[in-house]
Coordinates of C-alpha atoms in Angstrom, one line a residue:
Chain A
X1 CA 54.7 169.9 19.7
X2 CA 54.3 166.3 20.6
X3 CA 57.0 165.1 23.0
X4 CA 57.9 161.7 24.2
X5 CA 59.9 161.5 27.4
X6 CA 61.7 158.2 28.2
X7 CA 62.0 157.8 32.0
X8 CA 63.5 155.2 34.4
X9 CA 62.5 154.2 37.9
X10 CA 65.8 153.9 39.9
X11 CA 66.9 153.6 43.5
X12 CA 68.2 156.7 45.1
X13 CA 71.7 155.8 46.1
X14 CA 73.6 159.1 46.5
X15 CA 73.4 159.0 50.3
X16 CA 72.6 155.4 50.9
X17 CA 74.9 152.6 51.9
X18 CA 74.8 149.8 49.3
X19 CA 75.1 146.1 49.7
X20 CA 75.8 143.6 46.9
X21 CA 73.0 141.0 46.8
X22 CA 73.2 137.2 47.0
X23 CA 73.5 136.8 43.2
X24 CA 76.6 139.0 43.2
X25 CA 75.2 140.7 40.1
X26 CA 72.9 143.3 41.7
X27 CA 72.5 145.4 44.8
X28 CA 70.1 144.7 47.7
X29 CA 67.0 146.8 46.9
X30 CA 65.1 146.5 50.1
X31 CA 65.4 149.7 52.2
X32 CA 66.2 151.8 49.1
X33 CA 63.8 154.5 48.0
X34 CA 63.0 154.4 44.3
X35 CA 62.1 157.5 42.3
X36 CA 62.3 158.9 38.8
X37 CA 65.9 159.0 37.6
X38 CA 67.3 162.4 38.4
X39 CA 68.3 163.3 34.7
X40 CA 64.8 162.1 33.5
X41 CA 63.2 164.5 36.1
X42 CA 64.8 167.4 34.3
X43 CA 63.8 165.9 30.9
X44 CA 60.2 165.6 31.9
X45 CA 60.2 169.2 33.3
X46 CA 61.7 170.5 30.0
X47 CA 59.0 168.6 28.0
X48 CA 56.2 170.1 30.1
X49 CA 57.7 173.6 29.7
X50 CA 57.8 173.1 25.9
X51 CA 54.3 171.9 25.9
X52 CA 53.1 174.9 28.0
X53 CA 54.8 177.3 25.6
X54 CA 53.9 175.7 22.2
X55 CA 51.0 173.4 23.0
X56 CA 50.9 169.7 22.1
X57 CA 51.2 166.6 24.2
X58 CA 53.7 164.9 26.5
X59 CA 53.9 161.1 26.7
X60 CA 56.0 159.5 29.4
X61 CA 57.3 156.0 28.6
X62 CA 59.3 153.5 30.6
X63 CA 60.7 150.0 30.4
X64 CA 60.3 148.4 33.8
X65 CA 58.2 146.4 36.2
X66 CA 54.9 147.4 37.8
X67 CA 56.9 149.3 40.5
X68 CA 57.7 151.9 37.8
X69 CA 54.1 153.1 38.0
X70 CA 55.0 155.5 40.8
X71 CA 57.5 157.2 38.5
X72 CA 54.9 157.3 35.7
X73 CA 52.3 158.7 38.1
X74 CA 54.7 161.4 39.1
X75 CA 55.2 162.3 35.4
X76 CA 51.4 162.5 34.9
X77 CA 51.0 164.6 38.0
X78 CA 53.7 167.0 36.7
X79 CA 52.0 167.5 33.4
X80 CA 52.4 164.4 31.1
X81 CA 49.2 163.6 29.2
X82 CA 49.8 159.9 28.7
X83 CA 51.9 157.2 30.3
X84 CA 53.2 153.9 28.8
X85 CA 54.9 151.1 30.7
X86 CA 56.7 148.4 28.7
X87 CA 56.7 145.3 30.8
X88 CA 57.6 141.7 30.1
X89 CA 59.4 139.0 32.0
X90 CA 61.6 138.6 28.9
X91 CA 62.9 142.2 29.3
X92 CA 64.8 141.2 32.4
X93 CA 68.6 141.5 31.9
X94 CA 68.3 144.0 29.1
X95 CA 71.2 146.4 28.9
X96 CA 71.0 150.0 27.6
X97 CA 71.2 148.7 24.0
X98 CA 68.3 146.2 24.4
X99 CA 66.3 148.8 26.3
X100 CA 66.7 151.2 23.3
X101 CA 65.4 148.5 21.0
X102 CA 62.4 148.0 23.2
X103 CA 61.7 151.7 23.3
X104 CA 62.2 152.0 19.5
X105 CA 59.6 149.3 18.8
X106 CA 57.1 150.9 21.0
X107 CA 57.8 154.5 19.7
X108 CA 58.3 153.9 15.9
X109 CA 54.6 154.1 15.1
X110 CA 53.9 157.0 17.4
X111 CA 53.7 160.7 16.3
X112 CA 56.3 163.0 17.8
X113 CA 58.3 166.1 17.2
X114 CA 60.9 165.6 20.0
X115 CA 62.0 162.8 22.2
X116 CA 63.7 163.6 25.4
X117 CA 65.6 161.3 27.7
X118 CA 67.9 161.9 30.7
X119 CA 71.6 162.2 29.7
X120 CA 72.2 159.1 31.7
X121 CA 70.7 157.0 34.5
X122 CA 71.9 157.1 38.1
X123 CA 72.1 153.4 38.4
X124 CA 74.1 152.1 35.4
X125 CA 75.3 155.5 34.2
X126 CA 75.6 154.2 30.6
X127 CA 74.4 157.3 28.6
X128 CA 73.6 155.0 25.8
X129 CA 69.8 154.6 25.4
X130 CA 69.1 158.1 23.9
X131 CA 71.6 158.1 21.0
X132 CA 71.0 154.5 20.2
X133 CA 67.2 155.1 20.0
X134 CA 67.9 158.1 17.7
X135 CA 70.0 155.8 15.4
X136 CA 67.1 153.3 15.3
X137 CA 64.6 156.0 14.5
X138 CA 67.1 157.7 12.0
X139 CA 66.5 161.1 13.5
X140 CA 69.3 163.5 14.6
X141 CA 70.2 163.8 18.3
X142 CA 72.2 165.8 20.7
X143 CA 73.3 164.7 24.2
X144 CA 74.0 166.5 27.5
X145 CA 71.7 169.3 26.5
X146 CA 71.5 172.4 28.8
X147 CA 69.3 174.7 26.8
X148 CA 66.7 174.2 24.0
X149 CA 65.2 176.9 21.8
X150 CA 63.2 176.6 18.6
X151 CA 63.4 178.5 15.3
X152 CA 62.1 177.7 11.8
X153 CA 61.4 174.0 12.5
X154 CA 64.8 173.6 14.0
X155 CA 66.1 173.4 17.5
X156 CA 69.0 175.4 18.7
X157 CA 70.6 173.6 21.7
X158 CA 73.5 174.1 24.0
X159 CA 75.5 171.0 24.8
X160 CA 77.7 170.8 27.9
X161 CA 81.4 170.2 27.1
X162 CA 84.1 170.1 29.8
X163 CA 85.3 172.8 32.2
X164 CA 82.2 174.9 31.9
X165 CA 82.4 175.3 28.1
X166 CA 79.3 174.7 26.0
X167 CA 78.6 174.4 22.3
X168 CA 75.6 175.6 20.4
X169 CA 74.2 173.3 17.7
X170 CA 71.4 173.6 15.2
X171 CA 69.4 170.4 14.9
X172 CA 66.6 169.6 12.5
X173 CA 63.3 168.2 13.9
X174 CA 62.1 165.6 14.7
X175 CA 65.1 165.0 16.9
X176 CA 66.1 163.4 20.2
X177 CA 67.8 165.2 23.0
X178 CA 69.3 163.8 26.2
X179 CA 69.0 166.3 29.0
X180 CA 71.7 167.3 31.5
X181 CA 70.8 168.1 35.1
X182 CA 70.4 171.8 35.9
X183 CA 68.7 172.7 32.6
X184 CA 65.6 173.9 34.6
X185 CA 64.1 173.7 38.0
X186 CA 61.7 170.7 38.2
X187 CA 58.4 171.7 39.8
X188 CA 56.9 170.3 42.9
X189 CA 53.8 168.3 42.6
X190 CA 50.7 169.2 44.6
X191 CA 48.8 166.6 46.5
X192 CA 45.8 167.4 44.2
X193 CA 48.0 166.8 41.1
X194 CA 49.0 163.4 42.5
X195 CA 45.4 162.5 43.2
X196 CA 44.3 163.4 39.7
X197 CA 47.2 161.4 38.3
X198 CA 46.0 158.3 40.2
X199 CA 42.9 158.3 38.0
X200 CA 44.8 158.4 34.7
X201 CA 45.4 155.3 32.7
X202 CA 48.8 153.7 32.3
X203 CA 49.0 151.8 29.1
X204 CA 50.9 148.5 29.5
X205 CA 52.6 146.7 26.6
X206 CA 54.7 143.6 26.4
X207 CA 57.0 141.8 24.1
X208 CA 54.3 140.6 21.7
X209 CA 52.5 144.0 21.6
X210 CA 55.6 145.7 20.3
X211 CA 56.5 142.9 17.8
X212 CA 59.9 141.9 19.2
X213 CA 61.3 138.4 19.4
X214 CA 62.6 136.9 22.7
X215 CA 66.2 136.8 21.5
X216 CA 66.2 140.5 20.7
X217 CA 65.7 141.5 24.4
X218 CA 67.0 140.5 27.8
X219 CA 70.6 139.2 28.0
X220 CA 70.3 137.6 24.6
X221 CA 69.6 140.9 22.9
X222 CA 72.1 142.9 24.9
X223 CA 75.7 144.0 24.3
X224 CA 76.7 143.9 27.9
X225 CA 76.2 141.3 30.6
X226 CA 77.2 141.9 34.2
X227 CA 79.3 139.1 35.6
X228 CA 79.8 140.4 39.1
X229 CA 79.6 143.5 41.2
X230 CA 82.0 144.4 43.9
X231 CA 82.8 147.3 46.2
X232 CA 85.6 149.3 44.6
X233 CA 89.0 148.5 46.3
X234 CA 90.2 151.4 48.5
X235 CA 93.6 152.5 47.3
X236 CA 94.0 155.1 50.0
X237 CA 91.8 155.5 53.1
X238 CA 91.4 158.6 55.1
X239 CA 92.4 158.6 58.7
X240 CA 89.1 158.7 60.5
X241 CA 88.6 161.2 63.3
X242 CA 86.3 159.8 65.9
X243 CA 84.6 160.9 69.1
X244 CA 81.8 163.4 70.0
X245 CA 81.2 166.3 67.6
X246 CA 83.1 168.4 70.1
X247 CA 86.1 166.1 70.2
X248 CA 86.1 165.7 66.4
X249 CA 86.0 169.5 65.9
X250 CA 89.0 169.8 68.3
X251 CA 90.9 167.3 66.3
X252 CA 90.2 169.1 63.1
X253 CA 91.4 172.4 64.7
X254 CA 94.6 170.7 65.8
X255 CA 95.3 169.4 62.3
X256 CA 94.6 172.9 60.8
X257 CA 96.9 174.5 63.4
X258 CA 99.7 172.0 62.7
X259 CA 99.5 172.8 59.0
X260 CA 99.5 176.5 59.7
X261 CA 96.1 177.0 58.2
X262 CA 94.7 178.8 61.2
Chain Q
X1 CA 97.5 141.6 12.1
X2 CA 94.7 142.7 14.4
X3 CA 94.3 146.4 14.8
X4 CA 93.2 148.6 17.7
X5 CA 91.8 152.0 16.9
X6 CA 92.0 155.0 19.3
X7 CA 90.0 158.0 18.3
X8 CA 92.1 161.2 19.0
X9 CA 90.0 163.8 20.7
X10 CA 90.9 167.5 20.2
X11 CA 89.2 170.8 20.5
X12 CA 90.2 174.3 19.3
X13 CA 93.6 173.1 18.1
X14 CA 94.5 171.1 21.2
X15 CA 94.7 167.4 21.7
X16 CA 92.8 166.6 24.9
X17 CA 94.3 164.7 27.9
X18 CA 91.9 161.7 27.3
X19 CA 93.7 161.0 24.0
X20 CA 97.0 160.2 25.7
X21 CA 95.3 158.3 28.5
X22 CA 93.6 156.1 25.9
X23 CA 96.8 155.6 24.0
X24 CA 98.6 154.5 27.2
X25 CA 96.0 151.8 27.8
X26 CA 95.8 150.9 24.1
X27 CA 99.6 150.3 23.9
X28 CA 99.4 147.9 26.8
X29 CA 96.6 145.9 25.2
X30 CA 98.3 146.0 21.8
X31 CA 101.5 144.6 23.3
X32 CA 99.7 141.9 25.2
X33 CA 97.6 140.7 22.2
X34 CA 100.2 141.4 19.6
X35 CA 97.9 143.8 17.8
X36 CA 98.7 147.0 15.9
X37 CA 97.9 150.3 17.4
X38 CA 96.3 153.0 15.1
X39 CA 95.2 156.4 16.1
X40 CA 92.5 158.0 14.1
X41 CA 92.5 161.7 13.7
X42 CA 89.7 163.6 12.1
X43 CA 89.8 167.4 11.5
X44 CA 90.9 170.3 9.4
X45 CA 94.4 171.5 9.3
X46 CA 95.5 169.1 12.1
X47 CA 98.7 167.7 10.6
X48 CA 100.7 169.1 13.5
X49 CA 98.5 167.1 15.9
X50 CA 99.1 164.0 13.7
X51 CA 102.8 164.5 14.2
X52 CA 102.4 164.6 17.9
X53 CA 100.3 161.5 17.9
X54 CA 102.9 159.7 15.8
X55 CA 105.2 159.9 18.9
X56 CA 102.6 157.8 20.7
X57 CA 101.2 155.6 18.1
X58 CA 102.9 153.5 15.4
X59 CA 100.2 154.5 12.9
X60 CA 98.1 157.6 12.5
X61 CA 95.2 157.6 10.1
X62 CA 94.5 161.2 9.2
X63 CA 91.3 162.4 7.6
X64 CA 91.1 166.1 6.8
X65 CA 88.0 167.8 5.6
X66 CA 86.4 171.2 6.1
X67 CA 83.3 169.4 7.3
X68 CA 85.4 168.0 10.2
X69 CA 86.6 171.4 11.4
X70 CA 84.4 171.3 14.5
X71 CA 83.3 168.2 16.2
X72 CA 80.0 166.9 14.6
X73 CA 79.0 163.4 15.7
X74 CA 77.2 162.8 12.4
X75 CA 80.2 163.7 10.3
X76 CA 82.5 161.6 12.7
X77 CA 80.1 158.7 12.5
X78 CA 80.2 158.6 8.7
X79 CA 84.0 158.7 8.6
X80 CA 84.5 156.2 11.4
X81 CA 81.9 153.8 9.9
X82 CA 83.8 153.9 6.7
X83 CA 87.2 153.3 8.4
X84 CA 85.9 150.6 10.8
X85 CA 84.0 148.7 8.0
X86 CA 87.1 148.8 5.8
X87 CA 89.8 148.0 8.3
X88 CA 87.8 145.9 10.8
X89 CA 89.7 146.8 14.0
X90 CA 89.2 144.3 16.9
X91 CA 88.7 147.2 19.2
X92 CA 87.8 150.9 18.9
X93 CA 88.6 153.1 21.9
X94 CA 86.8 156.5 22.3
X95 CA 86.8 158.9 25.3
X96 CA 83.8 159.0 27.6
X97 CA 83.7 162.7 27.2
X98 CA 81.0 165.0 25.9
X99 CA 82.2 164.2 22.4
X100 CA 82.4 160.5 23.0
X101 CA 79.0 160.3 24.6
X102 CA 77.5 162.1 21.5
X103 CA 79.3 159.7 19.1
X104 CA 80.0 156.2 20.4
X105 CA 76.6 154.7 21.2
X106 CA 75.1 155.7 17.9
X107 CA 78.1 154.6 15.9
X108 CA 78.2 151.3 17.7
X109 CA 74.4 150.7 17.0
X110 CA 74.8 151.6 13.4
X111 CA 77.7 149.1 13.0
X112 CA 76.2 146.6 15.4
X113 CA 79.5 146.5 17.3
X114 CA 79.0 145.8 21.0
X115 CA 79.8 148.8 23.2
X116 CA 80.6 149.4 26.9
X117 CA 80.7 153.0 28.1
X118 CA 82.5 154.8 30.8
X119 CA 85.0 152.0 31.3
X120 CA 87.7 152.2 34.0
X121 CA 89.4 149.0 32.7
X122 CA 89.0 146.7 29.8
X123 CA 90.8 144.0 27.8
X124 CA 90.8 140.6 26.2
X125 CA 90.6 137.7 28.6
X126 CA 91.0 134.5 26.5
X127 CA 88.1 134.5 24.1
X128 CA 86.1 137.1 26.0
X129 CA 86.3 140.9 26.0
X130 CA 85.6 142.2 29.5
X131 CA 85.2 145.6 31.0
X132 CA 85.1 147.2 34.4
X133 CA 82.8 150.1 34.9
X134 CA 81.2 151.8 37.9
X135 CA 77.5 151.9 38.9
X136 CA 75.5 153.9 41.4
X137 CA 77.7 156.9 41.3
X138 CA 80.9 155.0 41.9
X139 CA 79.7 153.1 44.9
X140 CA 79.9 149.8 43.1
X141 CA 82.2 148.4 40.4
X142 CA 80.8 146.0 37.8
X143 CA 82.8 143.5 35.9
X144 CA 81.0 142.8 32.7
X145 CA 81.5 140.9 29.4
X146 CA 80.6 142.1 26.0
X147 CA 78.7 139.9 23.6
X148 CA 81.1 137.9 21.4
X149 CA 82.0 139.8 18.3
X150 CA 84.8 140.3 15.8
X151 CA 84.9 144.0 16.8
X152 CA 84.3 145.8 20.1
X153 CA 84.0 149.4 21.2
X154 CA 84.6 151.1 24.5
X155 CA 84.4 154.6 25.8
X156 CA 86.9 155.3 28.6
X157 CA 86.4 157.4 31.7
X158 CA 88.6 160.5 32.0
X159 CA 91.7 160.0 34.2
X160 CA 91.0 156.3 34.6
X161 CA 94.5 155.7 33.1
X162 CA 97.5 157.8 33.6
X163 CA 99.0 159.1 30.4
X164 CA 102.6 157.9 29.8
X165 CA 105.0 158.4 27.0
X166 CA 106.1 155.2 25.3
X167 CA 109.2 153.8 27.0
X168 CA 110.8 153.3 23.5
X169 CA 110.5 156.3 21.2
X170 CA 107.9 155.7 18.5
X171 CA 108.2 157.3 15.1
X172 CA 104.8 156.5 13.8
X173 CA 103.7 156.6 10.2
X174 CA 101.0 159.1 9.2
X175 CA 98.7 157.8 6.5
X176 CA 96.3 160.3 5.0
X177 CA 92.9 158.9 4.0
X178 CA 90.7 160.8 1.5
X179 CA 87.6 162.0 3.3
X180 CA 84.6 159.8 2.6
X181 CA 82.2 162.8 3.3
X182 CA 80.6 163.7 0.0
X183 CA 78.0 166.2 1.1
X184 CA 77.4 168.7 3.9
X185 CA 75.8 167.4 7.1
X186 CA 72.6 169.4 7.4
X187 CA 70.6 167.6 10.1
X188 CA 73.0 168.8 12.8
X189 CA 75.3 171.8 12.5
X190 CA 77.9 173.3 14.9
X191 CA 77.2 177.0 15.5
X192 CA 79.6 178.2 18.2
X193 CA 81.3 177.7 21.5
X194 CA 79.7 179.4 24.5
X195 CA 82.0 180.5 27.3
X196 CA 80.8 180.4 30.8
X197 CA 79.8 183.8 32.1
X198 CA 82.6 185.5 34.1
X199 CA 82.0 184.9 37.8
X200 CA 82.5 187.0 40.9
X201 CA 84.7 184.5 42.8
X202 CA 87.7 182.7 41.5
X203 CA 87.7 179.4 43.5
X204 CA 90.9 178.3 41.8
X205 CA 92.8 181.2 43.5
X206 CA 91.6 180.4 47.1
X207 CA 93.8 178.8 49.6
X208 CA 90.9 177.3 51.6
X209 CA 87.8 175.9 50.0
X210 CA 84.8 174.6 51.9
X211 CA 83.1 172.3 49.3
X212 CA 79.5 171.4 49.8
X213 CA 77.4 168.6 48.2
X214 CA 74.0 167.1 48.4
X215 CA 74.4 166.5 52.2
X216 CA 73.7 170.2 52.7
X217 CA 70.0 169.3 52.1
X218 CA 68.6 172.8 51.8
X219 CA 69.5 176.2 50.5
X220 CA 68.7 177.7 53.9
X221 CA 71.7 175.8 55.3
X222 CA 74.2 177.6 53.0
X223 CA 74.8 180.7 55.3
X224 CA 75.9 178.4 58.0
X225 CA 78.7 176.8 55.9
X226 CA 79.5 180.2 54.3
X227 CA 80.3 181.4 57.8
X228 CA 82.5 178.5 58.4
X229 CA 84.3 179.2 55.2
X230 CA 84.8 182.8 56.2
X231 CA 86.2 181.8 59.6
X232 CA 88.7 179.7 57.8
X233 CA 89.6 182.6 55.5
X234 CA 88.2 180.7 52.5
X235 CA 85.3 180.6 50.2
X236 CA 82.5 178.1 49.3
X237 CA 82.8 175.7 46.5
X238 CA 80.4 172.9 45.6
X239 CA 79.6 169.7 43.7
X240 CA 77.3 169.7 40.7
X241 CA 73.9 169.1 42.4
X242 CA 74.3 172.4 44.3
X243 CA 74.7 174.3 41.0
X244 CA 71.9 172.3 39.3
X245 CA 69.5 173.4 42.1
X246 CA 70.6 177.0 41.6
X247 CA 71.9 177.3 45.2
X248 CA 75.3 178.5 44.2
X249 CA 76.5 180.0 40.8
X250 CA 78.3 177.7 38.3
X251 CA 81.6 179.4 39.0
X252 CA 81.7 177.6 42.4
X253 CA 81.5 174.2 40.8
X254 CA 84.4 171.8 41.2
X255 CA 84.8 168.9 38.9
X256 CA 85.0 167.8 35.2
X257 CA 82.2 170.1 34.2
X258 CA 83.5 172.9 36.5
X259 CA 86.8 174.0 37.8
X260 CA 89.9 172.1 38.8
X261 CA 91.2 173.4 42.2
X262 CA 94.3 172.8 44.3
X263 CA 93.9 174.7 47.6
X264 CA 95.9 174.2 50.7
X265 CA 92.7 172.9 52.4
X266 CA 89.6 171.4 50.9
X267 CA 87.0 170.7 53.5
X268 CA 84.3 168.5 51.8
X269 CA 81.0 168.6 53.6
X270 CA 78.2 166.2 52.5
X271 CA 80.0 165.3 49.2
X272 CA 79.9 161.7 48.3
X273 CA 82.8 161.9 46.0
X274 CA 81.5 161.0 42.5
X275 CA 84.6 160.8 40.2
X276 CA 83.4 163.9 38.3
X277 CA 83.9 166.0 41.5
X278 CA 87.0 164.2 42.7
X279 CA 88.9 164.8 39.5
X280 CA 88.5 168.5 40.2
X281 CA 89.9 168.5 43.8
X282 CA 92.0 165.4 44.5
X283 CA 95.3 167.3 44.2
X284 CA 94.5 169.6 47.0
X285 CA 97.2 169.7 49.7
X286 CA 95.0 168.7 52.6
X287 CA 91.5 167.1 52.2
X288 CA 89.2 166.6 55.1
X289 CA 85.8 165.1 54.4
X290 CA 82.6 164.9 56.5
X291 CA 80.0 162.5 55.3
X292 CA 77.3 160.3 57.0
X293 CA 78.1 157.3 54.8
X294 CA 81.2 155.5 55.9
X295 CA 81.6 154.0 52.5
X296 CA 81.3 157.3 50.6
X297 CA 84.0 157.3 47.9
X298 CA 85.2 160.7 49.1
X299 CA 87.0 159.0 52.0
X300 CA 89.3 157.2 49.5
X301 CA 90.6 160.6 48.4
X302 CA 90.8 162.4 51.7
X303 CA 93.6 162.7 54.3
X304 CA 91.1 162.8 57.2
X305 CA 87.6 161.6 57.4
X306 CA 84.7 162.2 59.7
X307 CA 81.7 159.8 59.6
X308 CA 79.1 162.1 61.1
X309 CA 76.2 164.4 60.3
X310 CA 77.8 167.6 59.0
X311 CA 75.2 169.7 60.9
X312 CA 76.6 168.4 64.1
X313 CA 80.2 169.2 63.2
X314 CA 80.0 172.6 61.4
X315 CA 78.6 174.8 64.2
X316 CA 81.1 173.4 66.8
X317 CA 84.0 173.6 64.4
X318 CA 83.1 177.2 63.5
X319 CA 82.9 178.2 67.2
X320 CA 86.3 176.6 68.0
X321 CA 88.0 178.3 65.1
X322 CA 86.5 181.7 66.1
X323 CA 87.5 181.2 69.7
X324 CA 91.0 180.4 68.6
X325 CA 91.2 183.5 66.4
X326 CA 89.8 185.7 69.2
X327 CA 92.6 184.3 71.6
X328 CA 95.2 185.0 69.0
X329 CA 94.1 188.6 68.4
X330 CA 93.7 189.4 72.1

């Protein structure tokens, strides 16, 4: 099976304190660690596992600047055979819809059986690129996938619903699946693997290479344009307990005692 | 008159909460812009649901078809494309749920209707249609504008709006539309629902929950917090990343894709407070959160907050509780 995995290079923000930048439309990126989007990490692992089981190739593709190379290298080190970076100054300001268009134009002439993406990205959280790409390619899709099996040229997938419930779907191939976290356990990469990946080629393509016009990408080609970012207003704020760890623990114990919890 | 569509979401014979949340917001926009509100209901044998919806919506478009018995985004896309093309609503509102995520982006792309997903607010501002959505796991809000169009689409975050009954009773009209689906959908077929495996621990029944998140860092740290939970007479619960990593079984997960809990005490350790988690625990009687990031969203939902490394707090806290218990029993 030939598999294409769409990945995104994003800042890790789960435990970081964020600041809005001077433009008011982005966050300050200095000091943040960038890595493969968490959901894409699971998608890549799933692709490599399918390849290991059925043979074929894995191609990692991204839309981003040169900085994204570290994410692509990680994909190569983990078992991707090829890496493609779609880079052009005109891509700046592209939303998820424009990004799906860019990916479509790069992918439409490639051979594939499955396309995997993350269910969403940790930065914008849109969950849009995968299904829109599937619409452009006119192939079936399933989102938030937690299990993939194959039978008779079809995929049987489990999709995550709410409250722990899942649904099983049968999907004809070729198809696109967006992968939910927890579907597998992404492997660690050895130093050797990373060294080897450094020698592999990353193919770079721009606007003209994929045959798109300026107005089809960037803000002009997008559905959504950010006007401003702001820190969410706090409706209720916790009462902060301060002091040394010992003092804080004592305060917590007092609270629990007063509520009859201990 | 301009028309606003709300897509009713239902599963296994039940209308889902998001439907009423969307209807509440849609009514507000319809009143402000003098637009008509229409709920779209697709399914099989769902006339009873249509009657319920008619109490919330002046118009209900009902499409019944055996091919719509279980949710299938391709079948839904065909029917909605037909309805949107015919009736040209100014706005189509869909839930940012598992179903909405499967359906809306592709539907919007097929119709070339600008879409914003996972919105926590939205509306017409003069000539523009603007939305508010969250980025970076809820740490930042973004105000954004959709490309100018005659028709817009949004998906709405669960619990972003509080469902309310209309202040004046509505006796909506149900209009049945013949199904435009002519053939079976073969590219994607629903097979069955899969129930989560029955677990050993029922966290919804516990009075005290110690919830752990990413801040726990490593599986080897779990016994330490488990001991604290035991000292408090409670059990361990967790946010999604802990289950994804396989450190705790899925029956311990609190949030939209896990359980909803309401213990007497929820002690959140190293949980940032992404809304998916918060929705599952915010109604706990007492919430105490420990997190290194003073701006962690969890502090907006907690009664008490501690900005500190959980590894410095947990051992001391556990000792103090054990000492107290020893005093009491002696």
